[in-house]
PDB file of C-alpha atoms in Angstrom:
ATOM      1  CA  UNK Z   1       8.743  27.717 -35.818  1.00 47.00           C
ATOM      2  CA  UNK Z   2      10.627  26.848 -32.687  1.00 54.00           C
ATOM      3  CA  UNK Z   3      14.436  28.507 -32.879  1.00 61.00           C
ATOM      4  CA  UNK Z   4      17.377  27.914 -30.989  1.00 55.00           C
ATOM      5  CA  UNK Z   5      16.296  30.492 -28.531  1.00 57.00           C
ATOM      6  CA  UNK Z   6      13.241  28.829 -27.865  1.00 52.00           C
ATOM      7  CA  UNK Z   7      15.056  25.581 -26.784  1.00 53.00           C
ATOM      8  CA  UNK Z   8      17.631  27.742 -25.121  1.00 53.00           C
ATOM      9  CA  UNK Z   9      14.893  29.167 -22.695  1.00 52.00           C
ATOM     10  CA  UNK Z  10      13.191  25.826 -22.187  1.00 62.00           C
ATOM     11  CA  UNK Z  11      16.654  24.644 -20.914  1.00 62.00           C
ATOM     12  CA  UNK Z  12      17.441  27.274 -18.643  1.00 55.00           C
ATOM     13  CA  UNK Z  13      13.655  26.824 -17.130  1.00 56.00           C
ATOM     14  CA  UNK Z  14      14.291  23.521 -16.476  1.00 56.00           C
ATOM     15  CA  UNK Z  15      17.618  24.008 -14.648  1.00 57.00           C
ATOM     16  CA  UNK Z  16      16.053  27.106 -12.790  1.00 57.00           C
ATOM     17  CA  UNK Z  17      12.850  25.151 -11.431  1.00 55.00           C
ATOM     18  CA  UNK Z  18      15.437  22.088 -10.485  1.00 60.00           C
ATOM     19  CA  UNK Z  19      17.826  24.742  -8.419  1.00 60.00           C
ATOM     20  CA  UNK Z  20      14.770  26.118  -6.977  1.00 56.00           C
ATOM     21  CA  UNK Z  21      13.368  22.644  -6.105  1.00 60.00           C
ATOM     22  CA  UNK Z  22      16.714  22.024  -4.540  1.00 60.00           C
ATOM     23  CA  UNK Z  23      16.687  24.858  -2.564  1.00 57.00           C
ATOM     24  CA  UNK Z  24      13.169  24.575  -1.316  1.00 53.00           C
ATOM     25  CA  UNK Z  25      13.661  20.673  -0.387  1.00 58.00           C
ATOM     26  CA  UNK Z  26      16.766  21.328   1.462  1.00 60.00           C
ATOM     27  CA  UNK Z  27      15.282  24.141   3.416  1.00 58.00           C
ATOM     28  CA  UNK Z  28      12.106  22.256   4.485  1.00 54.00           C
ATOM     29  CA  UNK Z  29      14.478  19.402   5.152  1.00 55.00           C
ATOM     30  CA  UNK Z  30      16.907  21.103   7.269  1.00 61.00           C
ATOM     31  CA  UNK Z  31      15.047  22.021  10.190  1.00 67.00           C
ATOM     32  CA  UNK Z  32      13.999  19.215  11.335  1.00 69.00           C
ATOM     33  CA  UNK Z  33      17.532  17.596  10.681  1.00 65.00           C
ATOM     34  CA  UNK Z  34      19.154  20.047  12.441  1.00 67.00           C
ATOM     35  CA  UNK Z  35      16.835  20.120  15.335  1.00 73.00           C
ATOM     36  CA  UNK Z  36      17.541  16.277  15.634  1.00 73.00           C
ATOM     37  CA  UNK Z  37      20.999  16.745  15.925  1.00 70.00           C
ATOM     38  CA  UNK Z  38      20.570  19.359  18.067  1.00 73.00           C
ATOM     39  CA  UNK Z  39      18.613  17.075  20.416  1.00 73.00           C
ATOM     40  CA  UNK Z  40      21.148  14.098  19.931  1.00 75.00           C
ATOM     41  CA  UNK Z  41      23.977  16.549  21.045  1.00 78.00           C
ATOM     42  CA  UNK Z  42      22.181  17.509  23.848  1.00 76.00           C
ATOM     43  CA  UNK Z  43      21.574  13.722  25.105  1.00 77.00           C
ATOM     44  CA  UNK Z  44      25.108  12.830  24.944  1.00 72.00           C
ATOM     45  CA  UNK Z  45      26.438  16.129  27.171  1.00 81.00           C
ATOM     46  CA  UNK Z  46      23.543  15.226  29.806  1.00 78.00           C
ATOM     47  CA  UNK Z  47      24.857  11.440  29.438  1.00 80.00           C
ATOM     48  CA  UNK Z  48      28.992  12.409  29.770  1.00 75.00           C
ATOM     49  CA  UNK Z  49      27.592  14.677  32.556  1.00 79.00           C
ATOM     50  CA  UNK Z  50      26.006  12.264  34.401  1.00 79.00           C
ATOM     51  CA  UNK Z  51      28.647   9.567  33.900  1.00 76.00           C
ATOM     52  CA  UNK Z  52      31.523  12.220  35.211  1.00 80.00           C
ATOM     53  CA  UNK Z  53      29.332  12.790  37.848  1.00 79.00           C
ATOM     54  CA  UNK Z  54      29.346   9.069  38.628  1.00 80.00           C
ATOM     55  CA  UNK Z  55      32.814   8.762  38.207  1.00 79.00           C
ATOM     56  CA  UNK Z  56      33.715  11.850  40.659  1.00 79.00           C
ATOM     57  CA  UNK Z  57      31.354  10.420  43.129  1.00 82.00           C
ATOM     58  CA  UNK Z  58      33.159   6.633  43.081  1.00 77.00           C
ATOM     59  CA  UNK Z  59      36.698   8.601  43.142  1.00 75.00           C
ATOM     60  CA  UNK Z  60      35.218  10.859  46.542  1.00 79.00           C
ATOM     61  CA  UNK Z  61      34.404   7.246  47.873  1.00 78.00           C
ATOM     62  CA  UNK Z  62      37.390   5.600  46.887  1.00 72.00           C
ATOM     63  CA  UNK Z  63      39.567   8.327  48.610  1.00 78.00           C
ATOM     64  CA  UNK Z  64      37.573   8.659  51.812  1.00 78.00           C
ATOM     65  CA  UNK Z  65      38.114   5.039  51.872  1.00 76.00           C
ATOM     66  CA  UNK Z  66      41.578   4.909  51.521  1.00 75.00           C
ATOM     67  CA  UNK Z  67      42.213   7.944  54.082  1.00 80.00           C
ATOM     68  CA  UNK Z  68      40.307   5.572  56.732  1.00 74.00           C
ATOM     69  CA  UNK Z  69      42.039   2.736  55.600  1.00 73.00           C
ATOM     70  CA  UNK Z  70      45.913   4.116  56.071  1.00 82.00           C
ATOM     71  CA  UNK Z  71      44.292   5.791  59.239  1.00 83.00           C
ATOM     72  CA  UNK Z  72      43.613   2.306  60.574  1.00 88.00           C
ATOM     73  CA  UNK Z  73      46.949   0.281  58.979  1.00 91.00           C
ATOM     74  CA  UNK Z  74      48.777   0.941  61.930  1.00 91.00           C
ATOM     75  CA  UNK Z  75      46.264  -0.315  64.134  1.00 93.00           C
ATOM     76  CA  UNK Z  76      45.771  -3.535  61.765  1.00 94.00           C
ATOM     77  CA  UNK Z  77      49.343  -4.712  61.197  1.00 95.00           C
ATOM     78  CA  UNK Z  78      50.492  -3.904  64.708  1.00 96.00           C
ATOM     79  CA  UNK Z  79      52.818  -6.562  65.631  1.00 96.00           C
ATOM     80  CA  UNK Z  80      52.082  -8.702  62.675  1.00 97.00           C
ATOM     81  CA  UNK Z  81      55.963  -9.117  61.856  1.00 97.00           C
ATOM     82  CA  UNK Z  82      57.283  -8.186  65.145  1.00 96.00           C
ATOM     83  CA  UNK Z  83      61.009  -9.987  65.454  1.00 94.00           C
ATOM     84  CA  UNK Z  84      61.571 -10.168  61.301  1.00 97.00           C
ATOM     85  CA  UNK Z  85      64.149  -8.235  59.473  1.00 97.00           C
ATOM     86  CA  UNK Z  86      63.049  -7.119  55.712  1.00 98.00           C
ATOM     87  CA  UNK Z  87      65.045  -6.571  53.015  1.00 98.00           C
ATOM     88  CA  UNK Z  88      63.746  -4.409  50.110  1.00 99.00           C
ATOM     89  CA  UNK Z  89      64.563  -4.654  46.673  1.00 99.00           C
ATOM     90  CA  UNK Z  90      64.561  -1.755  44.140  1.00 99.00           C
ATOM     91  CA  UNK Z  91      63.895  -2.625  40.380  1.00 98.00           C
ATOM     92  CA  UNK Z  92      64.261  -0.661  37.214  1.00 98.00           C
ATOM     93  CA  UNK Z  93      61.158   1.708  36.886  1.00 97.00           C
ATOM     94  CA  UNK Z  94      59.578   1.079  40.412  1.00 98.00           C
ATOM     95  CA  UNK Z  95      58.067   3.898  42.231  1.00 97.00           C
ATOM     96  CA  UNK Z  96      59.737   5.424  44.824  1.00 97.00           C
ATOM     97  CA  UNK Z  97      56.228   6.623  46.535  1.00 97.00           C
ATOM     98  CA  UNK Z  98      55.217   3.319  46.848  1.00 97.00           C
ATOM     99  CA  UNK Z  99      58.564   1.834  47.855  1.00 98.00           C
ATOM    100  CA  UNK Z 100      58.293   4.420  50.945  1.00 98.00           C
ATOM    101  CA  UNK Z 101      54.322   3.749  51.750  1.00 97.00           C
ATOM    102  CA  UNK Z 102      55.215  -0.236  51.936  1.00 97.00           C
ATOM    103  CA  UNK Z 103      58.585   0.593  54.056  1.00 98.00           C
ATOM    104  CA  UNK Z 104      56.386   2.726  56.286  1.00 97.00           C
ATOM    105  CA  UNK Z 105      53.639  -0.005  56.622  1.00 98.00           C
ATOM    106  CA  UNK Z 106      56.367  -2.889  57.407  1.00 98.00           C
ATOM    107  CA  UNK Z 107      57.800  -0.568  60.143  1.00 97.00           C
ATOM    108  CA  UNK Z 108      54.160  -0.108  61.948  1.00 98.00           C
ATOM    109  CA  UNK Z 109      54.115  -4.244  61.480  1.00 98.00           C
ATOM    110  CA  UNK Z 110      56.990  -4.181  63.681  1.00 98.00           C
ATOM    111  CA  UNK Z 111      59.358  -5.064  61.209  1.00 97.00           C
ATOM    112  CA  UNK Z 112      63.054  -4.022  60.920  1.00 97.00           C
ATOM    113  CA  UNK Z 113      64.160  -2.699  57.449  1.00 97.00           C
ATOM    114  CA  UNK Z 114      67.724  -4.550  57.040  1.00 96.00           C
ATOM    115  CA  UNK Z 115      68.634  -2.111  53.816  1.00 96.00           C
ATOM    116  CA  UNK Z 116      67.585  -1.565  50.514  1.00 98.00           C
ATOM    117  CA  UNK Z 117      68.917  -3.068  47.128  1.00 98.00           C
ATOM    118  CA  UNK Z 118      68.391  -1.116  44.033  1.00 98.00           C
ATOM    119  CA  UNK Z 119      69.043  -3.257  40.872  1.00 98.00           C
ATOM    120  CA  UNK Z 120      70.359  -1.343  37.994  1.00 98.00           C
ATOM    121  CA  UNK Z 121      69.308  -1.225  34.218  1.00 97.00           C
ATOM    122  CA  UNK Z 122      72.775  -2.766  33.666  1.00 97.00           C
ATOM    123  CA  UNK Z 123      71.713  -5.684  35.895  1.00 98.00           C
ATOM    124  CA  UNK Z 124      68.734  -6.904  33.812  1.00 98.00           C
ATOM    125  CA  UNK Z 125      70.475  -6.254  30.162  1.00 97.00           C
ATOM    126  CA  UNK Z 126      70.691  -9.265  28.137  1.00 97.00           C
ATOM    127  CA  UNK Z 127      74.048  -8.209  26.304  1.00 96.00           C
ATOM    128  CA  UNK Z 128      75.552  -8.322  29.904  1.00 95.00           C
ATOM    129  CA  UNK Z 129      74.369 -11.678  31.119  1.00 95.00           C
ATOM    130  CA  UNK Z 130      77.932 -13.180  30.120  1.00 95.00           C
ATOM    131  CA  UNK Z 131      79.326 -10.702  32.420  1.00 95.00           C
ATOM    132  CA  UNK Z 132      76.977 -11.042  34.857  1.00 97.00           C
ATOM    133  CA  UNK Z 133      77.288 -14.864  35.042  1.00 95.00           C
ATOM    134  CA  UNK Z 134      81.023 -14.721  35.222  1.00 96.00           C
ATOM    135  CA  UNK Z 135      80.777 -12.342  38.064  1.00 97.00           C
ATOM    136  CA  UNK Z 136      78.934 -15.268  39.672  1.00 97.00           C
ATOM    137  CA  UNK Z 137      81.093 -17.773  39.013  1.00 95.00           C
ATOM    138  CA  UNK Z 138      84.130 -15.928  40.312  1.00 96.00           C
ATOM    139  CA  UNK Z 139      82.478 -14.760  43.559  1.00 96.00           C
ATOM    140  CA  UNK Z 140      80.473 -18.150  44.548  1.00 95.00           C
ATOM    141  CA  UNK Z 141      81.985 -20.364  47.021  1.00 93.00           C
ATOM    142  CA  UNK Z 142      83.108 -23.964  45.816  1.00 91.00           C
ATOM    143  CA  UNK Z 143      80.139 -25.567  47.621  1.00 93.00           C
ATOM    144  CA  UNK Z 144      77.400 -23.300  45.977  1.00 94.00           C
ATOM    145  CA  UNK Z 145      75.716 -25.537  42.904  1.00 93.00           C
ATOM    146  CA  UNK Z 146      73.492 -24.252  40.029  1.00 94.00           C
ATOM    147  CA  UNK Z 147      70.820 -26.019  38.069  1.00 92.00           C
ATOM    148  CA  UNK Z 148      72.069 -26.857  34.722  1.00 92.00           C
ATOM    149  CA  UNK Z 149      69.269 -24.701  33.435  1.00 94.00           C
ATOM    150  CA  UNK Z 150      69.742 -21.861  35.575  1.00 96.00           C
ATOM    151  CA  UNK Z 151      69.872 -18.211  33.845  1.00 97.00           C
ATOM    152  CA  UNK Z 152      72.503 -15.620  34.491  1.00 97.00           C
ATOM    153  CA  UNK Z 153      69.917 -14.194  36.968  1.00 98.00           C
ATOM    154  CA  UNK Z 154      68.974 -17.325  38.456  1.00 98.00           C
ATOM    155  CA  UNK Z 155      72.253 -17.679  39.480  1.00 98.00           C
ATOM    156  CA  UNK Z 156      72.637 -14.186  40.823  1.00 98.00           C
ATOM    157  CA  UNK Z 157      69.838 -14.139  42.786  1.00 98.00           C
ATOM    158  CA  UNK Z 158      71.011 -17.699  44.720  1.00 98.00           C
ATOM    159  CA  UNK Z 159      74.708 -15.654  45.260  1.00 98.00           C
ATOM    160  CA  UNK Z 160      73.038 -12.718  46.234  1.00 98.00           C
ATOM    161  CA  UNK Z 161      70.635 -14.316  48.827  1.00 97.00           C
ATOM    162  CA  UNK Z 162      73.131 -16.052  50.236  1.00 96.00           C
ATOM    163  CA  UNK Z 163      74.508 -12.727  51.091  1.00 96.00           C
ATOM    164  CA  UNK Z 164      71.397 -11.156  52.194  1.00 97.00           C
ATOM    165  CA  UNK Z 165      69.240 -13.218  53.562  1.00 97.00           C
ATOM    166  CA  UNK Z 166      68.803 -16.249  56.261  1.00 96.00           C
ATOM    167  CA  UNK Z 167      66.619 -19.120  57.088  1.00 96.00           C
ATOM    168  CA  UNK Z 168      68.422 -18.970  60.805  1.00 94.00           C
ATOM    169  CA  UNK Z 169      67.044 -16.770  63.233  1.00 89.00           C
ATOM    170  CA  UNK Z 170      70.501 -16.933  64.970  1.00 91.00           C
ATOM    171  CA  UNK Z 171      72.390 -15.129  61.736  1.00 93.00           C
ATOM    172  CA  UNK Z 172      69.568 -12.517  61.390  1.00 93.00           C
ATOM    173  CA  UNK Z 173      71.390  -9.079  61.533  1.00 93.00           C
ATOM    174  CA  UNK Z 174      74.923 -10.295  60.839  1.00 92.00           C
ATOM    175  CA  UNK Z 175      76.669 -10.800  57.488  1.00 89.00           C
ATOM    176  CA  UNK Z 176      78.146 -13.882  56.049  1.00 86.00           C
ATOM    177  CA  UNK Z 177      81.888 -14.317  55.336  1.00 84.00           C
ATOM    178  CA  UNK Z 178      81.508 -13.357  51.675  1.00 86.00           C
ATOM    179  CA  UNK Z 179      79.001 -10.389  51.835  1.00 92.00           C
ATOM    180  CA  UNK Z 180      81.070  -7.600  51.800  1.00 92.00           C
ATOM    181  CA  UNK Z 181      82.829  -9.055  48.907  1.00 95.00           C
ATOM    182  CA  UNK Z 182      79.898  -9.830  46.930  1.00 96.00           C
ATOM    183  CA  UNK Z 183      78.227  -6.896  47.439  1.00 96.00           C
ATOM    184  CA  UNK Z 184      80.992  -4.505  46.555  1.00 96.00           C
ATOM    185  CA  UNK Z 185      81.888  -6.521  43.359  1.00 97.00           C
ATOM    186  CA  UNK Z 186      78.081  -6.070  42.107  1.00 98.00           C
ATOM    187  CA  UNK Z 187      78.189  -2.428  43.139  1.00 97.00           C
ATOM    188  CA  UNK Z 188      81.416  -1.329  41.623  1.00 96.00           C
ATOM    189  CA  UNK Z 189      80.162  -3.310  38.485  1.00 96.00           C
ATOM    190  CA  UNK Z 190      77.180  -0.953  38.489  1.00 97.00           C
ATOM    191  CA  UNK Z 191      74.824  -3.846  38.895  1.00 98.00           C
ATOM    192  CA  UNK Z 192      73.397  -2.479  42.015  1.00 98.00           C
ATOM    193  CA  UNK Z 193      73.402   0.123  44.385  1.00 98.00           C
ATOM    194  CA  UNK Z 194      73.118  -0.191  48.529  1.00 97.00           C
ATOM    195  CA  UNK Z 195      70.952   2.218  51.083  1.00 96.00           C
ATOM    196  CA  UNK Z 196      71.305   0.824  54.366  1.00 94.00           C
ATOM    197  CA  UNK Z 197      73.267  -1.967  55.796  1.00 93.00           C
ATOM    198  CA  UNK Z 198      71.353  -4.720  53.917  1.00 93.00           C
ATOM    199  CA  UNK Z 199      74.646  -7.157  54.460  1.00 92.00           C
ATOM    200  CA  UNK Z 200      73.095  -7.401  57.929  1.00 93.00           C
ATOM    201  CA  UNK Z 201      70.990 -10.538  57.142  1.00 96.00           C
ATOM    202  CA  UNK Z 202      67.462 -10.319  56.712  1.00 97.00           C
ATOM    203  CA  UNK Z 203      64.711 -13.189  57.034  1.00 97.00           C
ATOM    204  CA  UNK Z 204      62.019 -11.662  54.194  1.00 98.00           C
ATOM    205  CA  UNK Z 205      62.322  -9.924  50.913  1.00 99.00           C
ATOM    206  CA  UNK Z 206      60.037  -7.593  49.499  1.00 99.00           C
ATOM    207  CA  UNK Z 207      60.786  -7.222  45.803  1.00 99.00           C
ATOM    208  CA  UNK Z 208      59.153  -3.951  44.023  1.00 99.00           C
ATOM    209  CA  UNK Z 209      57.974  -4.731  40.931  1.00 98.00           C
ATOM    210  CA  UNK Z 210      58.289  -1.547  38.406  1.00 98.00           C
ATOM    211  CA  UNK Z 211      55.339   0.541  37.873  1.00 97.00           C
ATOM    212  CA  UNK Z 212      54.953  -0.328  33.979  1.00 96.00           C
ATOM    213  CA  UNK Z 213      56.175  -3.172  32.294  1.00 97.00           C
ATOM    214  CA  UNK Z 214      59.108  -3.257  30.268  1.00 98.00           C
ATOM    215  CA  UNK Z 215      58.872  -2.772  26.585  1.00 96.00           C
ATOM    216  CA  UNK Z 216      60.808  -3.535  23.406  1.00 95.00           C
ATOM    217  CA  UNK Z 217      62.600  -6.516  22.492  1.00 96.00           C
ATOM    218  CA  UNK Z 218      63.783  -7.351  25.692  1.00 97.00           C
ATOM    219  CA  UNK Z 219      61.006  -6.834  27.947  1.00 97.00           C
ATOM    220  CA  UNK Z 220      59.930 -10.508  28.411  1.00 97.00           C
ATOM    221  CA  UNK Z 221      63.772 -11.500  29.080  1.00 98.00           C
ATOM    222  CA  UNK Z 222      63.902  -8.552  31.593  1.00 98.00           C
ATOM    223  CA  UNK Z 223      60.685  -9.625  33.533  1.00 98.00           C
ATOM    224  CA  UNK Z 224      61.967 -12.810  33.785  1.00 98.00           C
ATOM    225  CA  UNK Z 225      64.943 -11.703  35.495  1.00 98.00           C
ATOM    226  CA  UNK Z 226      62.996 -10.017  37.897  1.00 98.00           C
ATOM    227  CA  UNK Z 227      61.050 -13.181  38.874  1.00 98.00           C
ATOM    228  CA  UNK Z 228      63.867 -15.266  39.043  1.00 98.00           C
ATOM    229  CA  UNK Z 229      65.312 -12.580  41.795  1.00 98.00           C
ATOM    230  CA  UNK Z 230      62.376 -13.292  43.629  1.00 98.00           C
ATOM    231  CA  UNK Z 231      62.519 -16.822  43.367  1.00 98.00           C
ATOM    232  CA  UNK Z 232      66.114 -16.768  44.400  1.00 98.00           C
ATOM    233  CA  UNK Z 233      65.376 -14.768  47.604  1.00 98.00           C
ATOM    234  CA  UNK Z 234      62.654 -16.735  48.212  1.00 98.00           C
ATOM    235  CA  UNK Z 235      64.340 -20.103  48.436  1.00 97.00           C
ATOM    236  CA  UNK Z 236      67.467 -18.505  50.222  1.00 97.00           C
ATOM    237  CA  UNK Z 237      65.210 -16.901  53.065  1.00 97.00           C
ATOM    238  CA  UNK Z 238      61.770 -17.278  54.839  1.00 98.00           C
ATOM    239  CA  UNK Z 239      59.919 -16.104  52.095  1.00 98.00           C
ATOM    240  CA  UNK Z 240      59.532 -13.146  49.529  1.00 99.00           C
ATOM    241  CA  UNK Z 241      56.539 -11.048  47.836  1.00 99.00           C
ATOM    242  CA  UNK Z 242      57.072  -9.589  44.750  1.00 99.00           C
ATOM    243  CA  UNK Z 243      54.683  -6.394  44.867  1.00 98.00           C
ATOM    244  CA  UNK Z 244      53.848  -3.299  42.371  1.00 97.00           C
ATOM    245  CA  UNK Z 245      50.733  -1.404  40.822  1.00 93.00           C
ATOM    246  CA  UNK Z 246      49.167  -0.411  39.147  1.00 91.00           C
ATOM    247  CA  UNK Z 247      47.827  -3.777  38.475  1.00 88.00           C
ATOM    248  CA  UNK Z 248      48.154  -5.197  34.918  1.00 86.00           C
ATOM    249  CA  UNK Z 249      44.547  -6.135  33.550  1.00 86.00           C
ATOM    250  CA  UNK Z 250      45.524  -7.686  30.235  1.00 90.00           C
ATOM    251  CA  UNK Z 251      48.548 -10.016  30.159  1.00 90.00           C
ATOM    252  CA  UNK Z 252      51.905  -8.126  28.885  1.00 93.00           C
ATOM    253  CA  UNK Z 253      55.249  -9.810  28.097  1.00 94.00           C
ATOM    254  CA  UNK Z 254      57.344  -7.181  30.020  1.00 97.00           C
ATOM    255  CA  UNK Z 255      54.909  -7.447  33.528  1.00 98.00           C
ATOM    256  CA  UNK Z 256      57.553  -9.426  36.050  1.00 98.00           C
ATOM    257  CA  UNK Z 257      54.103  -9.968  38.238  1.00 98.00           C
ATOM    258  CA  UNK Z 258      52.375 -11.344  35.149  1.00 97.00           C
ATOM    259  CA  UNK Z 259      55.590 -13.367  34.739  1.00 97.00           C
ATOM    260  CA  UNK Z 260      56.075 -14.556  38.022  1.00 98.00           C
ATOM    261  CA  UNK Z 261      52.274 -15.620  38.053  1.00 98.00           C
ATOM    262  CA  UNK Z 262      52.479 -17.404  34.545  1.00 97.00           C
ATOM    263  CA  UNK Z 263      55.455 -19.594  35.852  1.00 96.00           C
ATOM    264  CA  UNK Z 264      53.894 -22.500  37.699  1.00 94.00           C
ATOM    265  CA  UNK Z 265      57.039 -23.398  39.419  1.00 96.00           C
ATOM    266  CA  UNK Z 266      58.105 -19.847  40.850  1.00 98.00           C
ATOM    267  CA  UNK Z 267      54.310 -19.340  41.365  1.00 97.00           C
ATOM    268  CA  UNK Z 268      54.156 -21.784  44.146  1.00 97.00           C
ATOM    269  CA  UNK Z 269      56.826 -20.033  46.023  1.00 98.00           C
ATOM    270  CA  UNK Z 270      56.614 -16.451  45.471  1.00 98.00           C
ATOM    271  CA  UNK Z 271      53.628 -14.134  46.257  1.00 98.00           C
ATOM    272  CA  UNK Z 272      52.621 -11.321  44.327  1.00 98.00           C
ATOM    273  CA  UNK Z 273      50.850  -8.358  45.259  1.00 98.00           C
ATOM    274  CA  UNK Z 274      49.633  -5.799  42.014  1.00 97.00           C
ATOM    275  CA  UNK Z 275      47.850  -3.092  44.556  1.00 96.00           C
ATOM    276  CA  UNK Z 276      50.818  -1.696  46.402  1.00 97.00           C
ATOM    277  CA  UNK Z 277      49.758   1.437  45.071  1.00 96.00           C
ATOM    278  CA  UNK Z 278      46.998   1.223  47.295  1.00 95.00           C
ATOM    279  CA  UNK Z 279      46.618   1.246  51.155  1.00 95.00           C
ATOM    280  CA  UNK Z 280      45.091  -2.007  50.783  1.00 95.00           C
ATOM    281  CA  UNK Z 281      47.771  -3.074  48.902  1.00 96.00           C
ATOM    282  CA  UNK Z 282      50.358  -2.280  51.646  1.00 97.00           C
ATOM    283  CA  UNK Z 283      48.425  -4.063  54.145  1.00 97.00           C
ATOM    284  CA  UNK Z 284      48.342  -6.886  52.238  1.00 98.00           C
ATOM    285  CA  UNK Z 285      51.956  -7.050  51.740  1.00 98.00           C
ATOM    286  CA  UNK Z 286      52.302  -7.330  55.493  1.00 98.00           C
ATOM    287  CA  UNK Z 287      49.614 -10.326  55.549  1.00 97.00           C
ATOM    288  CA  UNK Z 288      51.464 -11.847  52.544  1.00 98.00           C
ATOM    289  CA  UNK Z 289      54.851 -11.864  54.695  1.00 98.00           C
ATOM    290  CA  UNK Z 290      52.865 -13.464  57.347  1.00 97.00           C
ATOM    291  CA  UNK Z 291      51.716 -16.324  55.228  1.00 97.00           C
ATOM    292  CA  UNK Z 292      55.138 -16.915  53.815  1.00 98.00           C
ATOM    293  CA  UNK Z 293      56.485 -17.532  57.366  1.00 97.00           C
ATOM    294  CA  UNK Z 294      53.587 -19.981  57.505  1.00 96.00           C
ATOM    295  CA  UNK Z 295      54.912 -21.740  54.623  1.00 95.00           C
ATOM    296  CA  UNK Z 296      52.214 -20.357  51.875  1.00 96.00           C
ATOM    297  CA  UNK Z 297      51.936 -18.283  48.819  1.00 97.00           C
ATOM    298  CA  UNK Z 298      49.449 -16.733  46.926  1.00 98.00           C
ATOM    299  CA  UNK Z 299      48.574 -14.184  44.178  1.00 98.00           C
ATOM    300  CA  UNK Z 300      46.863 -11.162  45.256  1.00 98.00           C
ATOM    301  CA  UNK Z 301      45.252  -7.904  44.290  1.00 97.00           C
ATOM    302  CA  UNK Z 302      42.707  -7.170  41.317  1.00 95.00           C
ATOM    303  CA  UNK Z 303      44.681  -7.518  37.991  1.00 94.00           C
ATOM    304  CA  UNK Z 304      44.916 -10.502  36.007  1.00 95.00           C
ATOM    305  CA  UNK Z 305      45.896 -13.611  37.853  1.00 96.00           C
ATOM    306  CA  UNK Z 306      45.211 -12.453  41.134  1.00 96.00           C
ATOM    307  CA  UNK Z 307      43.280 -15.038  43.400  1.00 96.00           C
ATOM    308  CA  UNK Z 308      41.620 -13.026  45.419  1.00 96.00           C
ATOM    309  CA  UNK Z 309      42.233  -9.058  47.193  1.00 96.00           C
ATOM    310  CA  UNK Z 310      43.818 -10.357  49.883  1.00 95.00           C
ATOM    311  CA  UNK Z 311      45.047 -13.642  51.861  1.00 95.00           C
ATOM    312  CA  UNK Z 312      42.154 -15.760  53.712  1.00 89.00           C
ATOM    313  CA  UNK Z 313      42.296 -14.729  57.399  1.00 73.00           C
ATOM    314  CA  UNK Z 314      43.265 -17.302  59.792  1.00 64.00           C
ATOM    315  CA  UNK Z 315      43.004 -17.048  63.881  1.00 50.00           C
ATOM    316  CA  UNK Z 316      46.524 -18.706  64.179  1.00 46.00           C
ATOM    317  CA  UNK Z 317      49.067 -16.195  64.433  1.00 50.00           C
ATOM    318  CA  UNK Z 318      52.048 -17.477  61.986  1.00 50.00           C
ATOM    319  CA  UNK Z 319      55.766 -18.322  63.364  1.00 51.00           C
ATOM    320  CA  UNK Z 320      58.836 -18.430  61.644  1.00 52.00           C
ATOM    321  CA  UNK Z 321      60.076 -21.839  59.990  1.00 48.00           C
ATOM    322  CA  UNK Z 322      63.498 -22.965  58.752  1.00 47.00           C
ATOM    323  CA  UNK Z 323      61.584 -23.680  54.952  1.00 49.00           C
ATOM    324  CA  UNK Z 324      61.128 -21.189  52.705  1.00 49.00           C
ATOM    325  CA  UNK Z 325      57.959 -19.383  51.714  1.00 59.00           C
ATOM    326  CA  UNK Z 326      56.946 -22.265  49.373  1.00 51.00           C
TER     327      UNK Z 326
END
């Protein structure tokens, strides 16, 4: 008679056999699986090393190209902006390194830097738009008229450009009657700071965009304010270039260069350069100012919205006109 002990031993034997089978099966399968994983890891490591080597090679070539172009830049741009005076406008978040490099190349091109205006965060703050508008209305001459759709920054740009740039070559290097009062009021109000003697009016303007797009709920408004400033100075002088870098590869609401390129009206007048962080881009700034003097504009660089890396080369030498860069 089969008793309970028999059943118990049978059950134990079954589970023991199952356990042995699992162990044996796992052991037999484990070695190929481990080997496959090791081979895959080795292949991925090799691919990574190859890609790293390619990146290092490309970076080395880029550095060599940049060094060569930097050494050749003085000869490339020599005399291109002779007789011109350039105002620099720095925006919140713009790069001092880019500004210094651009200023050097402008000097090598023969341009004189009239001075530098640095806009503050307060200038771009939408909450202070009413105060900015009130200040403009207080300071503007009686004959200065604004479009009904003009924003506070459009109006400020018109007023400041009248004080800082001119289309009249005979007025270059001289302040207009209201320059001191206008600049003093804006500086006292914490809206901008001055360096050099920007009150001695220039013919051309380079606006330096922030290194990174503005962020937050006011980003698009701030980018639009910078675009308005560039446009106002273009209309008030012989041309404006809005320059910055690194280039944005996707559309971002807080990118002033992208905002300018997307505004069909402003884009017809103001030139943009998104490669100012590279030696090539600094040469393009000079070429773009020449193009502005000839009454043309364009959008150059490597980012979204750029039509080409640089302006088309022309044989004719542009001469200043009484018109803007539009």
